[in-house]
Amino acid sequence: MLALQKVRPAVGLEFRAVDAPLEAPPGEAIVRVHSAGICGTDLHIADWTPGYESMAGAMPVTLGHEFSGTIAKVGAGLSDTLVGRRVTARPSTTCGTCAACLAGDEDNCSNRKGVGIGRNGAFAQFVCVPYSNCHALPDRLDMGIAALTEPMTVCAEAVKTAEVQAGQRILVIGPGFIGQGIAVLARAKGAKVVVIGRNDGPRLGALRAIGFEHLVDTAEIPLEEALAGYPPFDAIIEAAGVPALVSATLPYLKKRGIFTVVGIHSKPAEIDLVRLVRLHQQIRGSYRAAAHDWDGVIAFLAENQETISKLVSQRLPLAEAMTGFTAAHDRTASKVVLTIGGDA
Ligand SMILES: [Zn+2]
Ligand SMILES: [Zn+2]
């Protein structure tokens, strides 16, 4: 099968012909991939930006960690009746043998491996994952939308961390898919949402198409000018990974407000801590959602697939993945989903 792989610890990705997995190890399932999303992490891995060095030991490794598909085969210990089940999967796998895992604290597993990062992922016809990482999909949920479950769980975790409530004013920084998903989930909670980006016409345009009105492109209007018209925000959620934007937007957070950082930053941010103390504000980080939150996100996607589908700007076959990488890189794309299997 064709697989899009990271072959060496340097810039670039390669298409390679690899053997499809024939048998699943005990407790694992071979999933026939239907759709897989390209995410910022994949771009970083392709560009070989610092922070992914630990992948080197797994290379060559197939990328792709946000996906949907159908179980094609199961390993020992699993029932054959699972074959044919439509699933998505949590990409973070745990070892089951380290001290944390043995103590039931899998979240702190010291040997975590990410599907599509530390072990083969879904930019190929088949991917093998522990069955315990799989989540069943409702029949009505489109497979192309279901592939967005993983990034939407990241969004849901951010909204939870920020304690977004009905009636609040929320500022979202960065209109990539994570920022977009945060905006959608915060709006669904009844919050009023402002989203800012920079040179982000297509991605802000996707938000406009699903009914957001308070959208700011700081390439067109300076941040200070754009935010001057709004009262201080109850919460700010940062999903751009630009340290300067943390310092630049903190002055717009209200007293006792919560600033949540979701973006991955390549440099430290400079923060006025005196102001933070006097205004009794909090800065929180938000990362992976817990396993028990996945089914709620899947249900949300099923209820809102019309809306979410408008955030997918391109669907491409696997062989044209690099076109998608370029578009995502140039921010001309909102979200790119690769359609890998046919009619699952
Ligand atoms: Zn991702
Ligand atoms: Zn472990």
Short mmCIF file of C-alpha atoms and ligand atoms in Angstrom, two decimals:
data_model
loop_
_atom_site.label_atom_id
_atom_site.label_comp_id
_atom_site.label_asym_id
_atom_site.label_seq_id
_atom_site.Cartn_x
_atom_site.Cartn_y
_atom_site.Cartn_z
CA MET A 1 0.00 0.00 0.00
CA LEU A 2 1.02 3.61 -0.50
CA ALA A 3 2.06 5.37 2.72
CA LEU A 4 3.11 8.96 3.36
CA GLN A 5 6.08 8.64 5.68
CA LYS A 6 8.69 10.50 7.64
CA VAL A 7 11.82 8.66 6.61
CA ARG A 8 14.66 10.62 8.18
CA PRO A 9 15.15 13.37 10.80
CA ALA A 10 15.31 16.20 8.25
CA VAL A 11 12.95 18.36 6.22
CA GLY A 12 10.48 16.50 4.01
CA LEU A 13 8.11 13.55 3.69
CA GLU A 14 8.14 10.60 1.27
CA PHE A 15 5.56 8.43 -0.39
CA ARG A 16 6.66 4.82 -0.03
CA ALA A 17 5.20 1.46 -0.97
CA VAL A 18 4.93 -0.54 2.27
CA ASP A 19 3.36 -3.86 3.23
CA ALA A 20 -0.16 -3.57 4.56
CA PRO A 21 -0.48 -5.03 8.09
CA LEU A 22 -1.62 -8.64 7.69
CA GLU A 23 -2.34 -9.63 11.27
CA ALA A 24 -3.18 -7.40 14.21
CA PRO A 25 -1.21 -7.96 17.45
CA PRO A 26 -3.27 -9.13 20.46
CA GLY A 27 -5.76 -6.47 21.53
CA GLU A 28 -5.26 -4.41 18.39
CA ALA A 29 -7.41 -3.77 15.33
CA ILE A 30 -6.45 -3.18 11.71
CA VAL A 31 -8.56 -0.26 10.49
CA ARG A 32 -9.23 0.36 6.80
CA VAL A 33 -8.77 4.14 6.68
CA HIS A 34 -11.57 6.15 5.11
CA SER A 35 -10.48 9.74 5.80
CA ALA A 36 -7.54 11.39 7.56
CA GLY A 37 -6.99 15.05 8.39
CA ILE A 38 -3.77 17.00 7.86
CA CYS A 39 -2.97 18.95 11.01
CA GLY A 40 -0.44 21.51 12.19
CA THR A 41 1.56 18.75 13.84
CA ASP A 42 1.98 17.06 10.45
CA LEU A 43 3.25 20.35 9.00
CA HIS A 44 5.76 20.69 11.83
CA ILE A 45 6.94 17.12 11.28
CA ALA A 46 7.27 17.73 7.52
CA ASP A 47 9.21 20.96 8.14
CA TRP A 48 11.18 19.24 10.91
CA THR A 49 10.73 22.10 13.37
CA PRO A 50 12.25 21.41 16.82
CA GLY A 51 10.24 19.28 19.24
CA TYR A 52 9.81 16.04 17.30
CA GLU A 53 13.33 14.60 17.65
CA SER A 54 12.02 11.59 19.57
CA MET A 55 10.30 10.39 16.37
CA ALA A 56 13.67 9.48 14.89
CA GLY A 57 13.66 6.05 16.54
CA ALA A 58 10.35 5.18 14.83
CA MET A 59 11.39 6.16 11.28
CA PRO A 60 10.41 5.30 8.66
CA VAL A 61 6.97 5.99 10.13
CA THR A 62 3.64 6.67 8.42
CA LEU A 63 2.06 9.98 9.49
CA GLY A 64 -1.64 10.67 10.08
CA HIS A 65 -3.22 10.76 13.53
CA GLU A 66 -6.74 12.13 12.90
CA PHE A 67 -8.78 9.58 11.02
CA SER A 68 -11.89 7.50 10.59
CA GLY A 69 -12.28 4.03 9.13
CA THR A 70 -13.74 0.57 9.39
CA ILE A 71 -12.29 -2.31 11.39
CA ALA A 72 -10.97 -4.85 8.89
CA LYS A 73 -9.35 -7.39 11.20
CA VAL A 74 -8.80 -7.90 14.93
CA GLY A 75 -6.03 -9.53 16.93
CA ALA A 76 -6.22 -12.22 19.61
CA GLY A 77 -8.54 -11.48 22.49
CA LEU A 78 -11.02 -9.50 20.39
CA SER A 79 -14.27 -10.69 18.86
CA ASP A 80 -14.59 -11.03 15.08
CA THR A 81 -17.97 -9.32 15.40
CA LEU A 82 -16.01 -6.04 15.64
CA VAL A 83 -15.05 -6.36 11.98
CA GLY A 84 -16.99 -3.81 9.94
CA ARG A 85 -17.43 -1.40 12.85
CA ARG A 86 -16.99 2.26 11.91
CA VAL A 87 -14.51 3.90 14.25
CA THR A 88 -12.17 6.74 14.99
CA ALA A 89 -9.30 6.34 17.45
CA ARG A 90 -7.42 8.23 20.11
CA PRO A 91 -3.92 8.54 18.68
CA SER A 92 -2.11 8.40 22.00
CA THR A 93 -1.29 4.80 22.88
CA THR A 94 -0.05 3.67 26.28
CA CYS A 95 2.26 0.75 27.06
CA GLY A 96 0.31 -1.06 29.77
CA THR A 97 3.55 -2.14 31.46
CA CYS A 98 5.18 0.97 33.01
CA ALA A 99 4.69 1.90 36.67
CA ALA A 100 2.00 4.51 35.86
CA CYS A 101 0.06 2.12 33.59
CA LEU A 102 0.23 -0.68 36.14
CA ALA A 103 -1.11 1.73 38.77
CA GLY A 104 -4.07 2.52 36.50
CA ASP A 105 -2.76 6.03 35.79
CA GLU A 106 -2.44 5.62 32.03
CA ASP A 107 -2.47 9.37 31.48
CA ASN A 108 1.05 9.44 32.94
CA CYS A 109 2.37 6.48 30.91
CA SER A 110 6.09 6.99 30.41
CA ASN A 111 6.13 5.12 27.08
CA ARG A 112 3.33 6.89 25.24
CA LYS A 113 3.44 6.47 21.47
CA GLY A 114 1.38 8.60 19.15
CA VAL A 115 -0.24 6.90 16.17
CA GLY A 116 1.17 8.77 13.16
CA ILE A 117 4.16 10.04 15.19
CA GLY A 118 5.83 7.28 17.22
CA ARG A 119 4.09 4.39 15.40
CA ASN A 120 2.52 4.04 11.97
CA GLY A 121 -0.47 6.29 11.29
CA ALA A 122 -3.36 6.73 8.91
CA PHE A 123 -1.85 8.31 5.77
CA ALA A 124 -2.12 4.82 4.24
CA GLN A 125 -4.89 2.38 3.37
CA PHE A 126 -4.63 0.54 6.70
CA VAL A 127 -3.59 1.52 10.21
CA CYS A 128 -3.18 -0.73 13.24
CA VAL A 129 -4.32 0.61 16.64
CA PRO A 130 -5.12 -0.82 20.09
CA TYR A 131 -8.84 -1.58 20.10
CA SER A 132 -9.12 0.15 23.47
CA ASN A 133 -8.23 3.40 21.66
CA CYS A 134 -11.16 3.04 19.24
CA HIS A 135 -14.49 4.85 19.54
CA ALA A 136 -17.55 3.69 17.61
CA LEU A 137 -19.15 6.19 15.22
CA PRO A 138 -22.91 6.64 14.84
CA ASP A 139 -24.19 5.57 11.40
CA ARG A 140 -25.40 9.07 10.60
CA LEU A 141 -21.95 10.63 11.08
CA ASP A 142 -20.13 11.19 7.78
CA MET A 143 -16.70 9.51 7.76
CA GLY A 144 -15.05 12.69 6.43
CA ILE A 145 -16.35 14.63 9.44
CA ALA A 146 -15.58 11.80 11.85
CA ALA A 147 -11.90 12.14 10.88
CA LEU A 148 -11.98 15.52 12.67
CA THR A 149 -12.83 13.98 16.04
CA GLU A 150 -9.29 14.16 17.43
CA PRO A 151 -8.75 17.88 16.74
CA MET A 152 -12.28 18.60 18.01
CA THR A 153 -11.45 16.86 21.30
CA VAL A 154 -8.49 19.26 21.62
CA CYS A 155 -10.94 22.14 21.07
CA ALA A 156 -13.41 20.72 23.61
CA GLU A 157 -10.65 20.37 26.19
CA ALA A 158 -9.64 24.01 25.63
CA VAL A 159 -13.22 25.25 26.05
CA LYS A 160 -13.51 23.16 29.22
CA THR A 161 -10.17 24.46 30.56
CA ALA A 162 -11.28 28.04 29.85
CA GLU A 163 -14.54 27.39 31.76
CA VAL A 164 -16.56 28.96 28.96
CA GLN A 165 -20.15 29.68 30.00
CA ALA A 166 -23.31 31.03 28.40
CA GLY A 167 -23.33 34.80 28.01
CA GLN A 168 -19.55 35.19 28.31
CA ARG A 169 -17.40 37.10 25.85
CA ILE A 170 -14.60 34.96 24.48
CA LEU A 171 -11.63 36.00 22.37
CA VAL A 172 -10.13 33.24 20.23
CA ILE A 173 -6.67 33.87 18.80
CA GLY A 174 -5.82 31.97 15.63
CA PRO A 175 -8.44 30.80 13.10
CA GLY A 176 -6.82 27.46 12.21
CA PHE A 177 -9.00 24.40 12.69
CA ILE A 178 -8.34 24.34 16.44
CA GLY A 179 -9.34 28.02 16.80
CA GLN A 180 -12.36 27.44 14.56
CA GLY A 181 -13.47 24.40 16.56
CA ILE A 182 -13.05 26.34 19.82
CA ALA A 183 -15.19 29.15 18.38
CA VAL A 184 -17.91 26.67 17.33
CA LEU A 185 -17.95 24.91 20.72
CA ALA A 186 -17.88 28.19 22.70
CA ARG A 187 -20.78 29.52 20.62
CA ALA A 188 -22.69 26.28 21.23
CA LYS A 189 -22.31 26.97 24.97
CA GLY A 190 -23.95 30.35 24.44
CA ALA A 191 -20.82 32.51 24.50
CA LYS A 192 -20.24 35.54 22.27
CA VAL A 193 -17.09 34.90 20.27
CA VAL A 194 -14.53 37.18 18.61
CA VAL A 195 -11.82 35.51 16.50
CA ILE A 196 -8.59 37.17 15.40
CA GLY A 197 -6.11 36.07 12.75
CA ARG A 198 -3.47 37.61 10.52
CA ASN A 199 -3.45 37.29 6.73
CA ASP A 200 -6.15 34.72 7.32
CA GLY A 201 -8.78 35.54 4.69
CA PRO A 202 -9.77 31.96 3.78
CA ARG A 203 -9.85 30.66 7.34
CA LEU A 204 -11.80 33.67 8.70
CA GLY A 205 -14.01 33.34 5.61
CA ALA A 206 -14.87 29.78 6.63
CA LEU A 207 -16.00 31.11 10.03
CA ARG A 208 -18.04 33.84 8.34
CA ALA A 209 -19.75 31.15 6.27
CA ILE A 210 -20.98 29.45 9.43
CA GLY A 211 -22.36 32.63 10.96
CA PHE A 212 -19.53 34.26 12.90
CA GLU A 213 -19.53 38.04 12.57
CA HIS A 214 -16.84 39.31 14.90
CA LEU A 215 -13.76 38.39 12.90
CA VAL A 216 -10.57 40.44 12.87
CA ASP A 217 -7.66 40.20 10.45
CA THR A 218 -4.81 42.17 12.03
CA ALA A 219 -3.18 42.54 8.63
CA GLU A 220 -6.11 44.83 7.78
CA ILE A 221 -6.73 46.57 11.11
CA PRO A 222 -4.29 46.91 14.03
CA LEU A 223 -5.10 44.70 17.02
CA GLU A 224 -5.53 47.66 19.40
CA GLU A 225 -7.95 49.36 17.04
CA ALA A 226 -9.93 46.17 16.41
CA LEU A 227 -10.29 45.27 20.09
CA ALA A 228 -10.87 48.83 21.35
CA GLY A 229 -14.59 48.47 20.69
CA TYR A 230 -15.05 45.42 22.91
CA PRO A 231 -15.41 45.29 26.70
CA PRO A 232 -12.77 43.10 28.42
CA PHE A 233 -13.15 39.38 27.65
CA ASP A 234 -14.15 36.77 30.23
CA ALA A 235 -11.72 34.35 28.64
CA ILE A 236 -9.08 34.39 25.93
CA ILE A 237 -8.14 31.16 24.21
CA GLU A 238 -4.91 31.21 22.24
CA ALA A 239 -4.54 28.74 19.36
CA ALA A 240 -2.00 30.48 17.15
CA GLY A 241 1.34 29.60 18.75
CA VAL A 242 2.55 33.20 18.47
CA PRO A 243 4.15 34.31 21.79
CA ALA A 244 3.81 38.03 20.98
CA LEU A 245 0.03 37.59 20.78
CA VAL A 246 -0.11 36.34 24.36
CA SER A 247 1.42 39.57 25.66
CA ALA A 248 -0.52 41.69 23.17
CA THR A 249 -3.95 40.30 24.08
CA LEU A 250 -3.64 39.86 27.87
CA PRO A 251 -4.60 43.56 28.39
CA TYR A 252 -8.03 42.69 26.94
CA LEU A 253 -8.73 40.01 29.58
CA LYS A 254 -11.04 41.09 32.38
CA LYS A 255 -10.35 40.92 36.09
CA ARG A 256 -10.28 37.26 37.26
CA GLY A 257 -10.38 36.19 33.63
CA ILE A 258 -8.80 32.98 32.34
CA PHE A 259 -6.22 32.95 29.53
CA THR A 260 -5.89 29.47 28.03
CA VAL A 261 -2.91 28.53 25.88
CA VAL A 262 -3.47 25.78 23.30
CA GLY A 263 -0.96 26.76 20.60
CA ILE A 264 2.50 25.23 20.50
CA HIS A 265 5.03 28.05 20.89
CA SER A 266 8.57 27.89 19.59
CA LYS A 267 9.72 30.72 21.91
CA PRO A 268 8.89 31.95 25.43
CA ALA A 269 6.31 34.73 25.78
CA GLU A 270 6.91 37.98 27.66
CA ILE A 271 4.13 38.56 30.17
CA ASP A 272 3.38 41.49 32.47
CA LEU A 273 3.05 39.46 35.67
CA VAL A 274 2.35 42.46 37.91
CA ARG A 275 -0.78 43.22 35.97
CA LEU A 276 -1.70 39.53 36.03
CA VAL A 277 -1.41 39.49 39.84
CA ARG A 278 -3.32 42.71 40.41
CA LEU A 279 -6.14 41.62 38.12
CA HIS A 280 -6.21 38.19 39.75
CA GLN A 281 -6.01 36.50 36.34
CA GLN A 282 -5.02 32.94 35.46
CA ILE A 283 -3.00 31.48 32.62
CA ARG A 284 -3.75 27.83 31.91
CA GLY A 285 -2.40 25.32 29.43
CA SER A 286 -4.69 22.88 27.65
CA TYR A 287 -3.65 19.82 25.68
CA ARG A 288 -5.11 16.35 25.20
CA ALA A 289 -8.71 15.51 26.14
CA ALA A 290 -9.46 12.54 28.38
CA ALA A 291 -10.73 9.33 26.77
CA HIS A 292 -14.12 9.71 28.46
CA ASP A 293 -14.71 13.01 26.67
CA TRP A 294 -14.43 11.53 23.17
CA ASP A 295 -17.95 10.14 22.82
CA GLY A 296 -19.46 13.52 23.68
CA VAL A 297 -17.40 15.16 20.94
CA ILE A 298 -18.46 12.46 18.45
CA ALA A 299 -22.11 13.16 19.34
CA PHE A 300 -21.52 16.91 18.84
CA LEU A 301 -20.00 16.25 15.41
CA ALA A 302 -22.99 14.09 14.45
CA GLU A 303 -25.39 16.86 15.49
CA ASN A 304 -23.42 19.62 13.78
CA GLN A 305 -21.93 18.01 10.68
CA GLU A 306 -23.45 20.59 8.33
CA THR A 307 -21.56 23.35 10.16
CA ILE A 308 -18.33 21.42 10.59
CA SER A 309 -18.26 20.35 6.93
CA LYS A 310 -17.93 24.03 5.97
CA LEU A 311 -14.61 24.16 7.81
CA VAL A 312 -13.17 21.50 5.50
CA SER A 313 -11.80 23.43 2.57
CA GLN A 314 -10.36 20.54 0.60
CA ARG A 315 -10.77 16.79 0.29
CA LEU A 316 -7.94 15.16 -1.63
CA PRO A 317 -6.84 11.63 -2.47
CA LEU A 318 -3.77 10.38 -0.57
CA ALA A 319 -1.57 10.68 -3.68
CA GLU A 320 -2.26 14.45 -3.69
CA ALA A 321 -1.45 14.90 -0.03
CA MET A 322 1.42 17.29 -0.72
CA THR A 323 -0.98 19.71 -2.43
CA GLY A 324 -2.88 19.71 0.85
CA PHE A 325 0.29 20.25 2.87
CA THR A 326 1.16 23.27 0.73
CA ALA A 327 -2.32 24.77 1.06
CA ALA A 328 -2.35 24.22 4.83
CA HIS A 329 1.10 25.72 5.05
CA ASP A 330 0.12 28.82 3.06
CA ARG A 331 -3.05 29.11 5.14
CA THR A 332 -5.08 29.19 1.94
CA ALA A 333 -6.80 26.05 3.21
CA SER A 334 -9.03 25.86 6.23
CA LYS A 335 -8.87 22.12 6.93
CA VAL A 336 -7.60 19.50 4.48
CA VAL A 337 -8.95 15.97 4.73
CA LEU A 338 -7.44 13.12 2.72
CA THR A 339 -9.95 10.63 1.39
CA ILE A 340 -8.07 7.36 1.46
CA GLY A 341 -10.56 4.50 1.34
CA GLY A 342 -13.53 4.49 -0.95
CA ASP A 343 -16.90 3.36 0.24
CA ALA A 344 -16.40 2.30 3.84
ZN ZN B 1 -3.57 16.81 14.99
ZN ZN B 2 2.78 2.90 30.28
#
